[in-house]
mmCIF file of C-alpha atoms in Angstrom:
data_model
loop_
_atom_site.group_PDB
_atom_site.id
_atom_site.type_symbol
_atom_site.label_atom_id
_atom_site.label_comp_id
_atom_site.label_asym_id
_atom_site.label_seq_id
_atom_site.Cartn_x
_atom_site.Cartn_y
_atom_site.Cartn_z
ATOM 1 C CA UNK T 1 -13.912 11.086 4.331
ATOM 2 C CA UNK T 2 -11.080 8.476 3.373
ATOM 3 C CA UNK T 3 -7.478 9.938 4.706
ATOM 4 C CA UNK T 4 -6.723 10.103 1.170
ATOM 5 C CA UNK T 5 -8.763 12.565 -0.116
ATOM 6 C CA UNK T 6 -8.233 14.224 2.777
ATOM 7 C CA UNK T 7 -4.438 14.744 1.762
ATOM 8 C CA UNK T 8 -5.595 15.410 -2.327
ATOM 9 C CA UNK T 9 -7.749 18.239 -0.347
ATOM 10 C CA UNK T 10 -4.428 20.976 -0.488
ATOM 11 C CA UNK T 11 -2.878 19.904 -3.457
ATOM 12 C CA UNK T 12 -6.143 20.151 -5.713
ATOM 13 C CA UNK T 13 -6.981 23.588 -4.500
ATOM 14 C CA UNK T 14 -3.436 24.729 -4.812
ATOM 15 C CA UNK T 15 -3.414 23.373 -8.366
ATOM 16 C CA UNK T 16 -6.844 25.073 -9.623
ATOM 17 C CA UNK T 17 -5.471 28.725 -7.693
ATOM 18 C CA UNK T 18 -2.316 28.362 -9.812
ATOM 19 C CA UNK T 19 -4.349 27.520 -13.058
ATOM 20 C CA UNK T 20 -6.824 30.441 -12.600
ATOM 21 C CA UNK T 21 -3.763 32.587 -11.330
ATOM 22 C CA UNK T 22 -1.695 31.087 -14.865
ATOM 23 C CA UNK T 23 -4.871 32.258 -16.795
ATOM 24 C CA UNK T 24 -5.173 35.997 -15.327
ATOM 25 C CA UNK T 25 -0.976 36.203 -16.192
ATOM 26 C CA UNK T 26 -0.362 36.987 -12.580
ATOM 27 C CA UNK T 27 2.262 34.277 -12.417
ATOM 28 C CA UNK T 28 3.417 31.631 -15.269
ATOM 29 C CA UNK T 29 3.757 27.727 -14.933
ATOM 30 C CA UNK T 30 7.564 28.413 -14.309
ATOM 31 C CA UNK T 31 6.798 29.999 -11.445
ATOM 32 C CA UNK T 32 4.079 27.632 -10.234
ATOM 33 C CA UNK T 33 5.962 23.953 -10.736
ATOM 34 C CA UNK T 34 8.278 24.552 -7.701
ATOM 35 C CA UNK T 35 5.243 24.739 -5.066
ATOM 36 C CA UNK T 36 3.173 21.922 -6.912
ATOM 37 C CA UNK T 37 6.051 19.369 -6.500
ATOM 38 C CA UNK T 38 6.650 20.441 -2.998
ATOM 39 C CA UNK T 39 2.827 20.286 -2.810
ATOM 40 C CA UNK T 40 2.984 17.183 -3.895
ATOM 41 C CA UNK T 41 6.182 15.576 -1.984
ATOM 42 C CA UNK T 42 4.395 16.664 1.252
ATOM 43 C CA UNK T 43 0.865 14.941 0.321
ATOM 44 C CA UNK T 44 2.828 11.786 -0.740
ATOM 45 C CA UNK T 45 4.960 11.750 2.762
ATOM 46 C CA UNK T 46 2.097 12.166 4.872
ATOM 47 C CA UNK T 47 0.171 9.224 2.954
ATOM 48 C CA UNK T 48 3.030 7.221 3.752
ATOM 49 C CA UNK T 49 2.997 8.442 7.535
ATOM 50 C CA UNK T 50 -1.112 7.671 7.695
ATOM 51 C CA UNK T 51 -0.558 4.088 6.373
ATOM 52 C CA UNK T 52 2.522 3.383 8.949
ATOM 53 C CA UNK T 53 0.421 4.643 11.993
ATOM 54 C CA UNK T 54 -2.935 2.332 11.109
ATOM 55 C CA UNK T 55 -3.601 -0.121 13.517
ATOM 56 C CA UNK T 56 -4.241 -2.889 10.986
ATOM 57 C CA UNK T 57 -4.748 -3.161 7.221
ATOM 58 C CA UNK T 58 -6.475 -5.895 5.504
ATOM 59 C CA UNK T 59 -4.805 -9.055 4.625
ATOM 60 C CA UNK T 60 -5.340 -10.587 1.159
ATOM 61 C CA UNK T 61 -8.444 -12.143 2.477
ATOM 62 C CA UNK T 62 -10.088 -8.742 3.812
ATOM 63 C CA UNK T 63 -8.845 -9.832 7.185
ATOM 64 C CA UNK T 64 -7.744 -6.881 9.227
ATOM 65 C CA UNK T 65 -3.766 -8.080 10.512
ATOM 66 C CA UNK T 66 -2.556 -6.521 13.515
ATOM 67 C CA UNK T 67 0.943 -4.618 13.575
ATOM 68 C CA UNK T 68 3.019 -5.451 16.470
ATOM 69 C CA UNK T 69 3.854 -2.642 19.275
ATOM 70 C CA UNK T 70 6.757 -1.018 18.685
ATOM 71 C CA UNK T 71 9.802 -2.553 20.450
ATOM 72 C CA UNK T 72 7.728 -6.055 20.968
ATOM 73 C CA UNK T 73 8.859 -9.488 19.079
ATOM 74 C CA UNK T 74 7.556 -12.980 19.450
ATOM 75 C CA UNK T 75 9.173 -14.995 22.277
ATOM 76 C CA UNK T 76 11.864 -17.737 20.854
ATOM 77 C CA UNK T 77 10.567 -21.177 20.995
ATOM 78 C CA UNK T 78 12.427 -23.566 23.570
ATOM 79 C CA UNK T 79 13.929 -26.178 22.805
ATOM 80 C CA UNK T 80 11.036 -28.466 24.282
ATOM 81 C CA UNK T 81 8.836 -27.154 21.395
ATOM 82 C CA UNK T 82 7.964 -29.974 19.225
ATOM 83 C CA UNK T 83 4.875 -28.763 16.949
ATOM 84 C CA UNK T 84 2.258 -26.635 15.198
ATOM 85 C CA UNK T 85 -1.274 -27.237 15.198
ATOM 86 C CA UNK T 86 -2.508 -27.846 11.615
ATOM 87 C CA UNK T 87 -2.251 -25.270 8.876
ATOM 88 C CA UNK T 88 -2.052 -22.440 10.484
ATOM 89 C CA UNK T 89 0.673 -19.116 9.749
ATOM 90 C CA UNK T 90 2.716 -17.497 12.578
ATOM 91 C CA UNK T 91 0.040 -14.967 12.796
ATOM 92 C CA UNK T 92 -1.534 -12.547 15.629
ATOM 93 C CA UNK T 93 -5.098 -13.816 16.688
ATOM 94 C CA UNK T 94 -8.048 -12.030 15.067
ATOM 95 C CA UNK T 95 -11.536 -11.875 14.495
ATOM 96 C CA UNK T 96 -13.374 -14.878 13.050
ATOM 97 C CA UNK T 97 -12.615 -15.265 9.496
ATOM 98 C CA UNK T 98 -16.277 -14.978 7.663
ATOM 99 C CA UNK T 99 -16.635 -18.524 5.601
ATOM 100 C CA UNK T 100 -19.839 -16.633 3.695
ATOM 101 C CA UNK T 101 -19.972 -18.246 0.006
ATOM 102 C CA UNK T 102 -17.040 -20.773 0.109
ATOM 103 C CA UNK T 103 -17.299 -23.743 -1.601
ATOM 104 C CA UNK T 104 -18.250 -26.635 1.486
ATOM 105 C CA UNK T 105 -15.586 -29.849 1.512
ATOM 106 C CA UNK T 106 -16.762 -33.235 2.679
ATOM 107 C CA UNK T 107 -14.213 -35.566 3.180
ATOM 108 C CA UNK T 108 -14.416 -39.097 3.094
ATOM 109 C CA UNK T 109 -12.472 -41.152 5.479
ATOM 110 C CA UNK T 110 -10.163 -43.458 3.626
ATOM 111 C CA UNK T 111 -8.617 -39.854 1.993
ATOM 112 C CA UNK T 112 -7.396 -39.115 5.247
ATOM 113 C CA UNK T 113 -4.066 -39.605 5.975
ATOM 114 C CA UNK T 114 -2.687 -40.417 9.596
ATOM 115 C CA UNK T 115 0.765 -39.980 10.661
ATOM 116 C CA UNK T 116 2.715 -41.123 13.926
ATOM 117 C CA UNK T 117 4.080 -38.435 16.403
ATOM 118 C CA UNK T 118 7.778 -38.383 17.273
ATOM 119 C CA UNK T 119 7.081 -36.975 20.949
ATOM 120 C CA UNK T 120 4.646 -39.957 21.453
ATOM 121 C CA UNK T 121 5.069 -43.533 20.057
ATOM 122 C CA UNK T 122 1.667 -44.778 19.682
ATOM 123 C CA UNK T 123 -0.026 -42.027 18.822
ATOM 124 C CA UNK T 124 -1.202 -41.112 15.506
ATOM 125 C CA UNK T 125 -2.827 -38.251 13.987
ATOM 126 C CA UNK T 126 -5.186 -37.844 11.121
ATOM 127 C CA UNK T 127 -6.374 -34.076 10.271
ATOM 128 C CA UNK T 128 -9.915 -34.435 9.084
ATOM 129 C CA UNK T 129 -10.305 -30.899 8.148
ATOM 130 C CA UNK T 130 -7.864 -27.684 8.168
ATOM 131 C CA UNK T 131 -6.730 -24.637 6.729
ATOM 132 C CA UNK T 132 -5.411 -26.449 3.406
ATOM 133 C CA UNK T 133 -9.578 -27.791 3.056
ATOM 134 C CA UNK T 134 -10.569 -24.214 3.185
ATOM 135 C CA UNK T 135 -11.824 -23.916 6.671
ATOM 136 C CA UNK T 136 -10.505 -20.476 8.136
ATOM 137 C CA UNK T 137 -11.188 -20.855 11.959
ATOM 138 C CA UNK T 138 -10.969 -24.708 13.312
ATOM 139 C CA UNK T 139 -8.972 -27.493 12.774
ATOM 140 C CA UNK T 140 -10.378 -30.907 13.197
ATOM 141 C CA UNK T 141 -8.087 -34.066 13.973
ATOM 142 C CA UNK T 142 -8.468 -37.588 14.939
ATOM 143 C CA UNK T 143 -5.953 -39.077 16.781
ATOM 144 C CA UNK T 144 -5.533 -42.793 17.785
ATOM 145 C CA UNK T 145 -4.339 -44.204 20.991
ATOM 146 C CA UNK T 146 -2.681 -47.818 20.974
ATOM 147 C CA UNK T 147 -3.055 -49.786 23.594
ATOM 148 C CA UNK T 148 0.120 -49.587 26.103
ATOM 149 C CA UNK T 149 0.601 -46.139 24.404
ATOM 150 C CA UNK T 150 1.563 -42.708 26.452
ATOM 151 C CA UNK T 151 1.506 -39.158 25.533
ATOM 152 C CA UNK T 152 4.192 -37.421 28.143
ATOM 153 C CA UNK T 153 3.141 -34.070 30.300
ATOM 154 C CA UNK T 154 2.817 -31.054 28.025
ATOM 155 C CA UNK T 155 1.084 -27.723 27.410
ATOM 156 C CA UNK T 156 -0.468 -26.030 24.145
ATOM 157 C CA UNK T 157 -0.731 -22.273 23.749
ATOM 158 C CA UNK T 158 -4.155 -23.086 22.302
ATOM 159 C CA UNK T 159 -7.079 -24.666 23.667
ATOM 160 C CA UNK T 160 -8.364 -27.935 22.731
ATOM 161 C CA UNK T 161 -12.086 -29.521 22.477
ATOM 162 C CA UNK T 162 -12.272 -33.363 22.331
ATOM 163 C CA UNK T 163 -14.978 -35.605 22.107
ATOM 164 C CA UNK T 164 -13.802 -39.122 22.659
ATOM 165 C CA UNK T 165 -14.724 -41.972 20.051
ATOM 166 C CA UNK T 166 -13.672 -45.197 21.342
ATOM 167 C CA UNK T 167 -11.580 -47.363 24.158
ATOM 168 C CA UNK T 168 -11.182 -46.389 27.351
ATOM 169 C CA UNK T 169 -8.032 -44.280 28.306
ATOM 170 C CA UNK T 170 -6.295 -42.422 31.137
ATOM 171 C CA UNK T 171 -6.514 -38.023 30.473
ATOM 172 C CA UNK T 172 -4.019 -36.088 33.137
ATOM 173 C CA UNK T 173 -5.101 -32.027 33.264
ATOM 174 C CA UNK T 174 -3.634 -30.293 36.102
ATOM 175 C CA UNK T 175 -3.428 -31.979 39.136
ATOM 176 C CA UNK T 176 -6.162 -34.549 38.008
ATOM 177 C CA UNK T 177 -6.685 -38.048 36.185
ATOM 178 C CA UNK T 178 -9.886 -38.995 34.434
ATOM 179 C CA UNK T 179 -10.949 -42.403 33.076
ATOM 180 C CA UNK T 180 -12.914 -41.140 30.029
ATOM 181 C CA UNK T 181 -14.564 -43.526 27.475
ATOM 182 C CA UNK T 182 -16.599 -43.098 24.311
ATOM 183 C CA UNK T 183 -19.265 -40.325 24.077
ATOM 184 C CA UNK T 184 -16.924 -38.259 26.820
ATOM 185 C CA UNK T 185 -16.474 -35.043 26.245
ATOM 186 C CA UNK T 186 -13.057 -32.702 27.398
ATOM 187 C CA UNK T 187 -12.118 -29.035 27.636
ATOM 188 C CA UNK T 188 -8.384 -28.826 27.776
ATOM 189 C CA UNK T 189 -8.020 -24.807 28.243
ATOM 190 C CA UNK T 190 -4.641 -23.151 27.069
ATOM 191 C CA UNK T 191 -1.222 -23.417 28.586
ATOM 192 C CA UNK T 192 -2.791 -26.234 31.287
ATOM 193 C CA UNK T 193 -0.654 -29.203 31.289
ATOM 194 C CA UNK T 194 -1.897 -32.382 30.076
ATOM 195 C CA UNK T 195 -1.167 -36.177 29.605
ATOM 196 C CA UNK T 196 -2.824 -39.123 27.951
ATOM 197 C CA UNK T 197 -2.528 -43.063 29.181
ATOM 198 C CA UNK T 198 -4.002 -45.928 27.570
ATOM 199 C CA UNK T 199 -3.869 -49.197 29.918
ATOM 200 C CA UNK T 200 -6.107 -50.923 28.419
ATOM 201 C CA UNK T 201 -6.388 -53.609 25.692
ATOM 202 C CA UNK T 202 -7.823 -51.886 23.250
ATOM 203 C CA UNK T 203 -7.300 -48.857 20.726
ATOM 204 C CA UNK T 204 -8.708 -45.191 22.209
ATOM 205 C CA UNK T 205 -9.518 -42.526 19.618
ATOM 206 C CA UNK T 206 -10.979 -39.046 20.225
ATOM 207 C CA UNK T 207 -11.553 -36.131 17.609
ATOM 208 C CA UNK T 208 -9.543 -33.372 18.924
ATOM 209 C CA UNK T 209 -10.829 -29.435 17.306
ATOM 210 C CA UNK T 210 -8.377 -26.323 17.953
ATOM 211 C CA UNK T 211 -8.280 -23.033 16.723
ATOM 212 C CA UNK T 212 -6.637 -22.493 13.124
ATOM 213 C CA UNK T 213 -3.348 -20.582 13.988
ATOM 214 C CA UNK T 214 0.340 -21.618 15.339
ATOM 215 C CA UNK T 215 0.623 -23.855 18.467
ATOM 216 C CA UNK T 216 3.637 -24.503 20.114
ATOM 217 C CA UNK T 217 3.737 -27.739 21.883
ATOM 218 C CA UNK T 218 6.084 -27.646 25.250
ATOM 219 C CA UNK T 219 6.944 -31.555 26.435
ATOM 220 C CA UNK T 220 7.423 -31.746 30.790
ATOM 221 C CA UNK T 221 9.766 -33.350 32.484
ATOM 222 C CA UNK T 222 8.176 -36.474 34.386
ATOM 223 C CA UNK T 223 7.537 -35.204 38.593
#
């Protein structure tokens, strides 16, 4: 049974015993309107204390959205934080969104738009689909690589998946340096710290997919 009716329980029964006591003349409405309000006041407060202690309550989507603990806030970004992944809100993680009976997008390339990144000259970034298409869970981007180009060391708090399109490039993650090339695929797991380096002649490009959600982007200094 749903915590409200629960709560309606002692104010419906103490209603119909002052009716049938009203009826019999064994006390008048006078004397009953005190206890109801209080009855009431106490049912109302007690709502109010149910709903504050739920874990979650559904967002406007019907996703549940987790309260934080008491005493906890979000850590301040440093000053080394240069970006967000792509249409996401400063929310907690949770469950899959379901994508059951949405509308499907397909989006042709010359409607995407690609714009350069201030941390990395060279680099630009083109999402293919986010939040604003509808999708609830993943981002996809594609980013391009000019030749000479350099993204500097730097960490996500999400993971990335990337398949790798074209050219042949330079990826740092960890304490290693791959030479990957088209049809390569990467896992770049959260918080490890990564690099990109194209030396070659000609332009690299990967697709690069990330959870839907806020990413803060902390730039290295060089070893």
């Amino acid at each position: 049974m749903d915590d409200e009716i629960l709560l309606a329980v002692p104010a419906v029964l103490l209603l119909a015993a002052g009716t049938a006591a009203t009826v019999t003349g064994e006390v008048t409405l006078a004397q009953l309107a005190p206890g109801a309000l209080a009855m009431s006041l106490f049912a109302a407060a007690m709502y109010g204390l149910a709903r504050y202690r739920s874990p979650a309550s559904p967002d406007t989507d019907g996703h549940p959205v987790e309260r934080p603990a008491a005493g906890s806030s979000r850590p301040e970004p440093s000053a080394n934080r240069v970006g967000v992944t792509d249409g996401g809100t400063d929310a907690p993680p949770r469950e899959p969104a379901d994508t059951h009976g949405l509308a499907p997008v397909v989006r042709r390339a010359e409607d995407v738009d690609y714009e350069a990144t201030d941390a990395a000259p060279g680099l630009a970034k083109g999402v293919l689909v986010g939040e604003a298409d509808g999708a609830r869970n993943l981002a996809i981007r594609r980013f391009t690589l000019a030749p000479g180009a350099s993204v500097p060391r730097h960490t996500n708090e999400i993971e990335h998946e990337q398949y790798v399109l074209e050219g042949n490039y330079t990826v740092g993650i960890g304490e290693e340096e791959y030479e990957v090339s088209a049809g390569d695929s990467l896992f770049i797991p959260a918080g490890a710290v990564h690099w990109y380096r194209n030396e070659g002649s000609d332009q690299g490009a990967f697709i690069c997919a990330v959870p839907v959600g806020d990413d803060s982007i902390d730039l290295l200094e060089d070893e």
